[in-house]
PDB file of C-alpha atoms in Angstrom:
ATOM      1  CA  UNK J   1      28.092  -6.569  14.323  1.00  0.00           C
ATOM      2  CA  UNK J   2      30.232  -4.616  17.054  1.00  0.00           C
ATOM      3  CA  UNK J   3      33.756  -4.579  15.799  1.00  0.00           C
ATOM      4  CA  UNK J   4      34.422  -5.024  19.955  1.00  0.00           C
ATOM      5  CA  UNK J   5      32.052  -7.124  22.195  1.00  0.00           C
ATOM      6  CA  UNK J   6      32.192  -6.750  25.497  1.00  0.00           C
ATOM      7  CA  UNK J   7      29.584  -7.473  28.332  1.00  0.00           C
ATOM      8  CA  UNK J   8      28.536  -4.436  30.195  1.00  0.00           C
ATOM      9  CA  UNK J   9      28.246  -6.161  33.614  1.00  0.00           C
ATOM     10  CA  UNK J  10      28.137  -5.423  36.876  1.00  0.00           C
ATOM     11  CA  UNK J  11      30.540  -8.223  37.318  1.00  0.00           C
ATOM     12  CA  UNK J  12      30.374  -8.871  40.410  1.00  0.00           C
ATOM     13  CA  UNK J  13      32.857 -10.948  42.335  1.00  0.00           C
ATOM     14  CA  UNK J  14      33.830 -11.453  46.103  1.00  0.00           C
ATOM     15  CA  UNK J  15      37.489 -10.480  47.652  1.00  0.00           C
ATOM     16  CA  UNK J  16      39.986 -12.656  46.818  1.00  0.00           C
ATOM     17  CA  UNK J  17      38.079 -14.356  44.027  1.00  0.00           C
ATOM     18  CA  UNK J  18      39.615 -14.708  40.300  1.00  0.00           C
ATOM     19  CA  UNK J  19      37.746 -11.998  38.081  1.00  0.00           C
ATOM     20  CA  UNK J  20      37.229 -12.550  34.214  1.00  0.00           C
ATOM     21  CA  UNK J  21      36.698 -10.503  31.819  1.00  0.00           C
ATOM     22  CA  UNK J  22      35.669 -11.274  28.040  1.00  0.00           C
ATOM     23  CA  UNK J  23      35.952  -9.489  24.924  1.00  0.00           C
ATOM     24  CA  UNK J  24      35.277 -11.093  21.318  1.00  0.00           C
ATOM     25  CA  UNK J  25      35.908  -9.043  18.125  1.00  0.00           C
ATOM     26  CA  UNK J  26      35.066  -9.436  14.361  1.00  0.00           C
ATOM     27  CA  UNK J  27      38.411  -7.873  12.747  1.00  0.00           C
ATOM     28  CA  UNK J  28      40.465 -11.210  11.781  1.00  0.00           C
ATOM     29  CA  UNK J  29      43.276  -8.218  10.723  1.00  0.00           C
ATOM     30  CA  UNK J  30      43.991  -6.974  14.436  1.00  0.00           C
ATOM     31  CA  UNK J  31      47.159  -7.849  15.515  1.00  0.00           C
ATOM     32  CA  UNK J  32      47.441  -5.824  18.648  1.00  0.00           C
ATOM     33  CA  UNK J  33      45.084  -5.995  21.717  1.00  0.00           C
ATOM     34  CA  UNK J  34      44.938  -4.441  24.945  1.00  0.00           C
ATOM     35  CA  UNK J  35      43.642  -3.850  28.452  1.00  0.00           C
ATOM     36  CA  UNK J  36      43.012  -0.063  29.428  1.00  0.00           C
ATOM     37  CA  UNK J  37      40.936  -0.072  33.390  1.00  0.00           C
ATOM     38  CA  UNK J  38      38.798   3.289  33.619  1.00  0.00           C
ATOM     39  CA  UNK J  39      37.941   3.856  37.379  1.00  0.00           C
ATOM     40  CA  UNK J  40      34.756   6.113  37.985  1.00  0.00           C
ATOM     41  CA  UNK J  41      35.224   9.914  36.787  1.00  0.00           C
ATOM     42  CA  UNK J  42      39.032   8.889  35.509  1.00  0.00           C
ATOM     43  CA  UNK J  43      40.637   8.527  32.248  1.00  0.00           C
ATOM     44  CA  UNK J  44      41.523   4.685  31.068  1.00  0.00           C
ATOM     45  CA  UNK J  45      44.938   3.552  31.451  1.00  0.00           C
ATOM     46  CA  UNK J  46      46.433   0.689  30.051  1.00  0.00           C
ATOM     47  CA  UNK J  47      47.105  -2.339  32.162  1.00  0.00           C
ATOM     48  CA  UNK J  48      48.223  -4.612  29.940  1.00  0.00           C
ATOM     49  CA  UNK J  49      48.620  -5.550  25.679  1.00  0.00           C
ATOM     50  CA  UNK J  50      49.435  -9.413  24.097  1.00  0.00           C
ATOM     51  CA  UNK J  51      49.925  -9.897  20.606  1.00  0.00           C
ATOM     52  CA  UNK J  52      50.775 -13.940  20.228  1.00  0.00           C
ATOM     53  CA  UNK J  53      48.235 -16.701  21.150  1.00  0.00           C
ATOM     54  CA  UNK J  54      48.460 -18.074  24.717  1.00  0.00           C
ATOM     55  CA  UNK J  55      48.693 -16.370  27.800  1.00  0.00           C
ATOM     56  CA  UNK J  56      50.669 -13.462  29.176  1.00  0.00           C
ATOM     57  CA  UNK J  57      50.808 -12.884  32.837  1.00  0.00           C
ATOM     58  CA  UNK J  58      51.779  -9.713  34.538  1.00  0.00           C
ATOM     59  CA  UNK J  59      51.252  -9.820  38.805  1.00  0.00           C
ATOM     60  CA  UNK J  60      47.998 -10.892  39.582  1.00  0.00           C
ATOM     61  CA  UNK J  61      46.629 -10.526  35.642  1.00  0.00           C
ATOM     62  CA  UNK J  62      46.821 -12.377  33.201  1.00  0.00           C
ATOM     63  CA  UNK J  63      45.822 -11.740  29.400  1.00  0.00           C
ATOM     64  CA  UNK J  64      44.789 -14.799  27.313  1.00  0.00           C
ATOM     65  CA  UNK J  65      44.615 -14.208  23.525  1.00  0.00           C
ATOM     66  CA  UNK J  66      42.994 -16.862  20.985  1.00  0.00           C
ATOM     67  CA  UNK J  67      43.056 -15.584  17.808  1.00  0.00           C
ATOM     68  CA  UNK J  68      41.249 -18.231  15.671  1.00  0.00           C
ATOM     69  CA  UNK J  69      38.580 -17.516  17.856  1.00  0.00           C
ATOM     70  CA  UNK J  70      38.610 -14.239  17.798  1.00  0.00           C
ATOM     71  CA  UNK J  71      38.800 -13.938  21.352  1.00  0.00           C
ATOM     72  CA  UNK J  72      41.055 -12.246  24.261  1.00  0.00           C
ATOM     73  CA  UNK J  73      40.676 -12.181  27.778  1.00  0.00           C
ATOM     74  CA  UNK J  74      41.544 -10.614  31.398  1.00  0.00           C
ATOM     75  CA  UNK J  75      41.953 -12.597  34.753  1.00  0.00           C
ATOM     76  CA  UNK J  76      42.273 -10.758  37.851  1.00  0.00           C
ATOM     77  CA  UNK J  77      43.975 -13.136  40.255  1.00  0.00           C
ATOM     78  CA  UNK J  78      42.860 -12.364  44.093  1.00  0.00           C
ATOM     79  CA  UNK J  79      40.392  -9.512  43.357  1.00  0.00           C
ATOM     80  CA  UNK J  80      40.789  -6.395  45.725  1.00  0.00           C
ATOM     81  CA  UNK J  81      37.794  -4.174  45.641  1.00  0.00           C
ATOM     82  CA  UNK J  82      40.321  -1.590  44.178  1.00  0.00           C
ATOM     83  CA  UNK J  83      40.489  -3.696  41.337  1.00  0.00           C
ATOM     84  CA  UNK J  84      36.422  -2.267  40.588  1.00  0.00           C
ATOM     85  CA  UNK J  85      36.039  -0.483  37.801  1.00  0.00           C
ATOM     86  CA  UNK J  86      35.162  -0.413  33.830  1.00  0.00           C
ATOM     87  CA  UNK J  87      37.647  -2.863  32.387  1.00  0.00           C
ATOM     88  CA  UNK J  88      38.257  -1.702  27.899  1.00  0.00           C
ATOM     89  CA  UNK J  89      39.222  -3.975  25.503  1.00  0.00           C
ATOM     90  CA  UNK J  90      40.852  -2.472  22.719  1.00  0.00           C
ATOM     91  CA  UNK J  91      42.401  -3.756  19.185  1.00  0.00           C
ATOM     92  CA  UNK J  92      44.889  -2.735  16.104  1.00  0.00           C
ATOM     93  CA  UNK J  93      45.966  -3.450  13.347  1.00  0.00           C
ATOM     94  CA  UNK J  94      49.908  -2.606  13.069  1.00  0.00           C
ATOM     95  CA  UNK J  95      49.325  -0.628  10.283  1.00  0.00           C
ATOM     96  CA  UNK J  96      46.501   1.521  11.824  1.00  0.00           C
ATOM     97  CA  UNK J  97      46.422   4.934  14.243  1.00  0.00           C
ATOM     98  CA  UNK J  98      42.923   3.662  15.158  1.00  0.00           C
ATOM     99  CA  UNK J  99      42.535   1.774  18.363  1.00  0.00           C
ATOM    100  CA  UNK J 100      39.357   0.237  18.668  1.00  0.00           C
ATOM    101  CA  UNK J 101      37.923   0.463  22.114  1.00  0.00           C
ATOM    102  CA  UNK J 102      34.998  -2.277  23.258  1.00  0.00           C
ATOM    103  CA  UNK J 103      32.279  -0.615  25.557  1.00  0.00           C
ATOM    104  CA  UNK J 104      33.348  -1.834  28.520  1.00  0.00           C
ATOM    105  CA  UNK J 105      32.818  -4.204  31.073  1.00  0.00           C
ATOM    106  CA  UNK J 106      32.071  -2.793  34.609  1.00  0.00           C
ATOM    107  CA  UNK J 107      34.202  -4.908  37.701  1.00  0.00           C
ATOM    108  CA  UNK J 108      32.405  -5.108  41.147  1.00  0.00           C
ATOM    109  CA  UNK J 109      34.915  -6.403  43.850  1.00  0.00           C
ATOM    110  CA  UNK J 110      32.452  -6.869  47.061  1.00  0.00           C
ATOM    111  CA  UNK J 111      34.776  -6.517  50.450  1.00  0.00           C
TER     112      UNK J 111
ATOM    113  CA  UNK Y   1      52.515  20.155  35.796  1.00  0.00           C
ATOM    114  CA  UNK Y   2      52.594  16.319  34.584  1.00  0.00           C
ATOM    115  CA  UNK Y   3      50.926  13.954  31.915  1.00  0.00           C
ATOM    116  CA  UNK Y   4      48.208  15.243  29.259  1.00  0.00           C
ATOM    117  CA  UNK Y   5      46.076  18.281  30.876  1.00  0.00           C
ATOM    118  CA  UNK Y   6      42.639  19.231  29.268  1.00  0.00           C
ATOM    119  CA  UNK Y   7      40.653  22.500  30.386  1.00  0.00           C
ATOM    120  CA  UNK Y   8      37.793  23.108  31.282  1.00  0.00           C
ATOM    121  CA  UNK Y   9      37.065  19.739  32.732  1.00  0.00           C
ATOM    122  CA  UNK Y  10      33.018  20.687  32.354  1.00  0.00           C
ATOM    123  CA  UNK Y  11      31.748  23.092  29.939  1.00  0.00           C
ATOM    124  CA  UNK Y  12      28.128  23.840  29.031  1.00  0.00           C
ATOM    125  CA  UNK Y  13      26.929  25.127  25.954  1.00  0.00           C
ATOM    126  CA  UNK Y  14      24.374  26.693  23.988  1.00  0.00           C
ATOM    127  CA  UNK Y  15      23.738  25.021  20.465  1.00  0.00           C
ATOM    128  CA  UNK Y  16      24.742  28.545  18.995  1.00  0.00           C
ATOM    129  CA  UNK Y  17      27.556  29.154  21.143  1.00  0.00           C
ATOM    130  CA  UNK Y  18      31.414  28.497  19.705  1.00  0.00           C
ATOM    131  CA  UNK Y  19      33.959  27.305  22.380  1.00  0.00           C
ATOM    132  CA  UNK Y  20      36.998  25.397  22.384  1.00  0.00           C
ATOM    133  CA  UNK Y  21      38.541  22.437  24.544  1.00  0.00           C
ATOM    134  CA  UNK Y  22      42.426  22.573  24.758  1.00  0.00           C
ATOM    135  CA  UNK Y  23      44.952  19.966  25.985  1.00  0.00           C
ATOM    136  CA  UNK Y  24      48.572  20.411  27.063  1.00  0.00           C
ATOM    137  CA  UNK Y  25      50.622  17.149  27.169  1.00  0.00           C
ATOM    138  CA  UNK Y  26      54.097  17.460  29.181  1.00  0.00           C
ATOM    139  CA  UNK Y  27      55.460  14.068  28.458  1.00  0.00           C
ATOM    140  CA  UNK Y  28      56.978  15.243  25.050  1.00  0.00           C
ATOM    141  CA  UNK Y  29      55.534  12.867  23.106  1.00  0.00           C
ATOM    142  CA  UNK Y  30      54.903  12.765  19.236  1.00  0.00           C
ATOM    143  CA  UNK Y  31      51.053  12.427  18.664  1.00  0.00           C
ATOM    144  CA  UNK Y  32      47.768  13.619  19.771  1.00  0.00           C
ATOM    145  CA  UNK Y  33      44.184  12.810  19.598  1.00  0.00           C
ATOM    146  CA  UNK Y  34      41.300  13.317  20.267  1.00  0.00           C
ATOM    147  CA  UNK Y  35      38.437  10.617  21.397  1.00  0.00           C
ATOM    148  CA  UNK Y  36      34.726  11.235  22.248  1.00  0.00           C
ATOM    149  CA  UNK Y  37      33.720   8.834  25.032  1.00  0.00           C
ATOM    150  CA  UNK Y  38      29.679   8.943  25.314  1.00  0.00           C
ATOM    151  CA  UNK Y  39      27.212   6.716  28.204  1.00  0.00           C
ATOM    152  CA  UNK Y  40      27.120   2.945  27.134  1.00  0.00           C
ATOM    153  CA  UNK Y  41      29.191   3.404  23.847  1.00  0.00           C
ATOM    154  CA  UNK Y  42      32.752   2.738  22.778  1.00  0.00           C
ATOM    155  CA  UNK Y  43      35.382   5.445  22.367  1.00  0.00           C
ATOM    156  CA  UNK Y  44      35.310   7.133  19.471  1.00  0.00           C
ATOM    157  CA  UNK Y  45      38.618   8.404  17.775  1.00  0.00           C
ATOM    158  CA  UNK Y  46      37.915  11.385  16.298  1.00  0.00           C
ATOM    159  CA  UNK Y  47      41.154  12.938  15.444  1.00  0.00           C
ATOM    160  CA  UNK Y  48      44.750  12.386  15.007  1.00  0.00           C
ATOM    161  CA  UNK Y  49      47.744  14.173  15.304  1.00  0.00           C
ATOM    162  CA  UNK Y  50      51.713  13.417  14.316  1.00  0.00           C
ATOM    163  CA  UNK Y  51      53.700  16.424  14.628  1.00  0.00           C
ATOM    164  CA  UNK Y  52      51.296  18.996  14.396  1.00  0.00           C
ATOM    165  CA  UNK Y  53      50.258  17.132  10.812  1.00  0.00           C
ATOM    166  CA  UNK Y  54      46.540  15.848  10.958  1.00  0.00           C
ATOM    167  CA  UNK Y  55      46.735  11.626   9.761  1.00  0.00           C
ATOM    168  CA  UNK Y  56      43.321  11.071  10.884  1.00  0.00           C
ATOM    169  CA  UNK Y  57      39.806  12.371  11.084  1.00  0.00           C
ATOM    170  CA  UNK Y  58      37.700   9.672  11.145  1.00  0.00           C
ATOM    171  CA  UNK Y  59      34.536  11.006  10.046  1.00  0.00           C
ATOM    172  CA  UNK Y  60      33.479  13.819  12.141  1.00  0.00           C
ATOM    173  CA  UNK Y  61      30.996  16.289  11.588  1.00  0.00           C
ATOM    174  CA  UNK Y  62      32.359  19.862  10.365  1.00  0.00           C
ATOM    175  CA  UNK Y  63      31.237  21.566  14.086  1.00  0.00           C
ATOM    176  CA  UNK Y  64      34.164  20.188  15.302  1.00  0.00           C
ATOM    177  CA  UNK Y  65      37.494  21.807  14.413  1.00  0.00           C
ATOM    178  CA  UNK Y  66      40.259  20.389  15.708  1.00  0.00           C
ATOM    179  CA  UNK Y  67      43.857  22.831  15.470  1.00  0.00           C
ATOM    180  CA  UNK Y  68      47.428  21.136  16.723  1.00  0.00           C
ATOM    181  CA  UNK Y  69      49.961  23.871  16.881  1.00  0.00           C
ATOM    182  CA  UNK Y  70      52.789  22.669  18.313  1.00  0.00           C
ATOM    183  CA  UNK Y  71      53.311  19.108  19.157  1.00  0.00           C
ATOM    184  CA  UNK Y  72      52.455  19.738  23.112  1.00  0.00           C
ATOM    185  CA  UNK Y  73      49.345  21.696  22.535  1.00  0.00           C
ATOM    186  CA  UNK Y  74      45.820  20.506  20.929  1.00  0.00           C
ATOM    187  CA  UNK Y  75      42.206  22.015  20.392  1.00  0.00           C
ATOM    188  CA  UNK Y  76      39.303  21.215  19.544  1.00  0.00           C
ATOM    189  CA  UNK Y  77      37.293  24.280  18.723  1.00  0.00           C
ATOM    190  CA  UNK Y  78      33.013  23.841  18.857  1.00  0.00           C
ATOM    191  CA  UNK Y  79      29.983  25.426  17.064  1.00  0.00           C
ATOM    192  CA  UNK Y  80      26.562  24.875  16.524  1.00  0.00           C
ATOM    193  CA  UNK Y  81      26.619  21.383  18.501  1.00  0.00           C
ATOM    194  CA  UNK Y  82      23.458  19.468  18.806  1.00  0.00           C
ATOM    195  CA  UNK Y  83      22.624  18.007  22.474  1.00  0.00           C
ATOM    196  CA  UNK Y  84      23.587  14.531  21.501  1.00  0.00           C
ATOM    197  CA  UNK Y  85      27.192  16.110  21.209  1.00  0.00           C
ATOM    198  CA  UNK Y  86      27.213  16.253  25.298  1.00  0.00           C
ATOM    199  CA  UNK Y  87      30.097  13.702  26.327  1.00  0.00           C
ATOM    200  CA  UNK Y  88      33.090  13.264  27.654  1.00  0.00           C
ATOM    201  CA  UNK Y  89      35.843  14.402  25.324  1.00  0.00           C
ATOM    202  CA  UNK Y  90      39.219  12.876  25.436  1.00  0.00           C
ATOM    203  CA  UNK Y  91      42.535  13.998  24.657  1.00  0.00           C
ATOM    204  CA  UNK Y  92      45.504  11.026  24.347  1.00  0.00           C
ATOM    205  CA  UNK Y  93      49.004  11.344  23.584  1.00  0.00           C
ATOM    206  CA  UNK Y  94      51.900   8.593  22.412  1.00  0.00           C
ATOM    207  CA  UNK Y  95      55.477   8.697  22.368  1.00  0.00           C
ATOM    208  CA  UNK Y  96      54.940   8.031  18.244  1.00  0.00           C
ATOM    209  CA  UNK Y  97      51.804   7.243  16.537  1.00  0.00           C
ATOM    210  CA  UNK Y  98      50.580   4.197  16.456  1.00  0.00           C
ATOM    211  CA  UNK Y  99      50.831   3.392  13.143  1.00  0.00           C
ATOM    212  CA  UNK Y 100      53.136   0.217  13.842  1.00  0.00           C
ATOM    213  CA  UNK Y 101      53.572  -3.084  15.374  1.00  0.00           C
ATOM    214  CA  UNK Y 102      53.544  -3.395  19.214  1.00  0.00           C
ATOM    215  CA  UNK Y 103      51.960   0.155  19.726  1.00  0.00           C
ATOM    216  CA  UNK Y 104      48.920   1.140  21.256  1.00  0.00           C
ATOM    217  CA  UNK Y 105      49.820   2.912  24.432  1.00  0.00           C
ATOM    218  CA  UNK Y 106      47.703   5.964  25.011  1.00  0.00           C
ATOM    219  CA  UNK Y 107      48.162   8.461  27.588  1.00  0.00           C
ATOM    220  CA  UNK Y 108      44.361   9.986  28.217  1.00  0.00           C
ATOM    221  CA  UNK Y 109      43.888  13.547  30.031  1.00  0.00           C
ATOM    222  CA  UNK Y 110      40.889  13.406  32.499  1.00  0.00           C
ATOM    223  CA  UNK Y 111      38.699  14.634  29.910  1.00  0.00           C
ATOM    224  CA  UNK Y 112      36.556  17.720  29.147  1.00  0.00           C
ATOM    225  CA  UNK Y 113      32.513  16.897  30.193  1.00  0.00           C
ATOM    226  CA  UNK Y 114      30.601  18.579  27.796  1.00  0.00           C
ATOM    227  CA  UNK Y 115      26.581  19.450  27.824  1.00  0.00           C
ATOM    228  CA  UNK Y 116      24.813  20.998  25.074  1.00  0.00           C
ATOM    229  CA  UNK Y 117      21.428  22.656  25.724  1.00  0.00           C
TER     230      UNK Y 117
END
């Protein structure tokens, strides 16, 4: 079993449409979790991290985080199509260097 | 110059050559690594760095030698690579490692794109 799941995609979604992305994991120990966007030919960078159940909201995302079900997400509120791209979800424990990076989940935002 | 810089950004190589990546980070931060990103799969942490002291290698083969000498600068020296070592190599740096709660910012260079013949 993948420490990270994620669902390759294309996800494909219209303008202006809410955009969600899924990413299950195996680790009950991670603590940590995060959102890193990797356009085409670029390096990831890190949109946005929860740690406590519920949901976190930051502009027009929002990361939801259910840990007894091992399971955190991304919602992209009023998709632009320079919101496409491959979307990493990525885990720690707080005692760990190691961040543990999902495959990815490619974002399609059709004009 | 700005961020975490990695030369050469492609490099092709002979499975007898020896070469090395290097990456400059200007943001004065405290730890460095190293992450091999290949088509379809996961990154893969290969090394880690906290002033200039290695804390990580997570497995990797011996034909990759990695060499920190000052907490700015990082290498990752090559030889004898099979093909399936062609990827994208990544170098990431953090303000402190993150080896504690609430970390896990990484700031990635644009990578080195490397293809073994």
């Amino acid at each position: 079993q993948k420490e990270v799941e994620q669902n390759s995609g294309p996800l494909s979604v219209p303008e202006g449409a809410i955009a969600s992305l899924n990413c299950t994991y195996s680790d009950r120990g991670s603590q940590s979790f995060f959102w890193y966007r990797q356009y085409s030919g670029k390096s990831p960078e890190l949109i946005m991290f929860i740690y406590s159940n519920g949901d976190k909201e930051d502009g027009r995302f929002t990361a939801q985080l259910n840990k007894a079900s091992q399971y955190v997400s991304l919602l992209i509120r009023d998709s632009q199509p320079s919101d496409s791209a491959t979307y990493l979800c990525a885990l720690k424990r707080d005692s760990s260097y190691k961040l543990i990076f999902g495959s990815g989940t490619r974002l399609l935002v059709r004009p | 110059e700005t961020g975490v810089t990695q030369t050469p950004r492609h490099l092709v190589m002979g499975m007898t050559n020896k070469k090395s990546l290097k990456c400059e980070q200007h943001l004065g931060h405290n730890a460095m690594y190293w992450y091999k990103q290949s088509a379809k799969k996961p990154l893969e942490l290969m090394f880690v760095y906290s002033l200039e002291e290695r804390v990580e290698n997570n497995s990797v083969p011996s034909r990759f030698s990695p060499e920190c000498p000052n907490s700015s600068h990082l290498f990752l020296h090559l030889h004898t690579l099979q093909p399936e070592d062609s990827a994208l190599y990544l170098c990431a740096s953090s303000p402190h490692p993150l080896a504690g709660a609430n970390t896990g910012e990484l700031f990635f260079g644009e990578g080195s794109r490397l293809t073994v013949l």
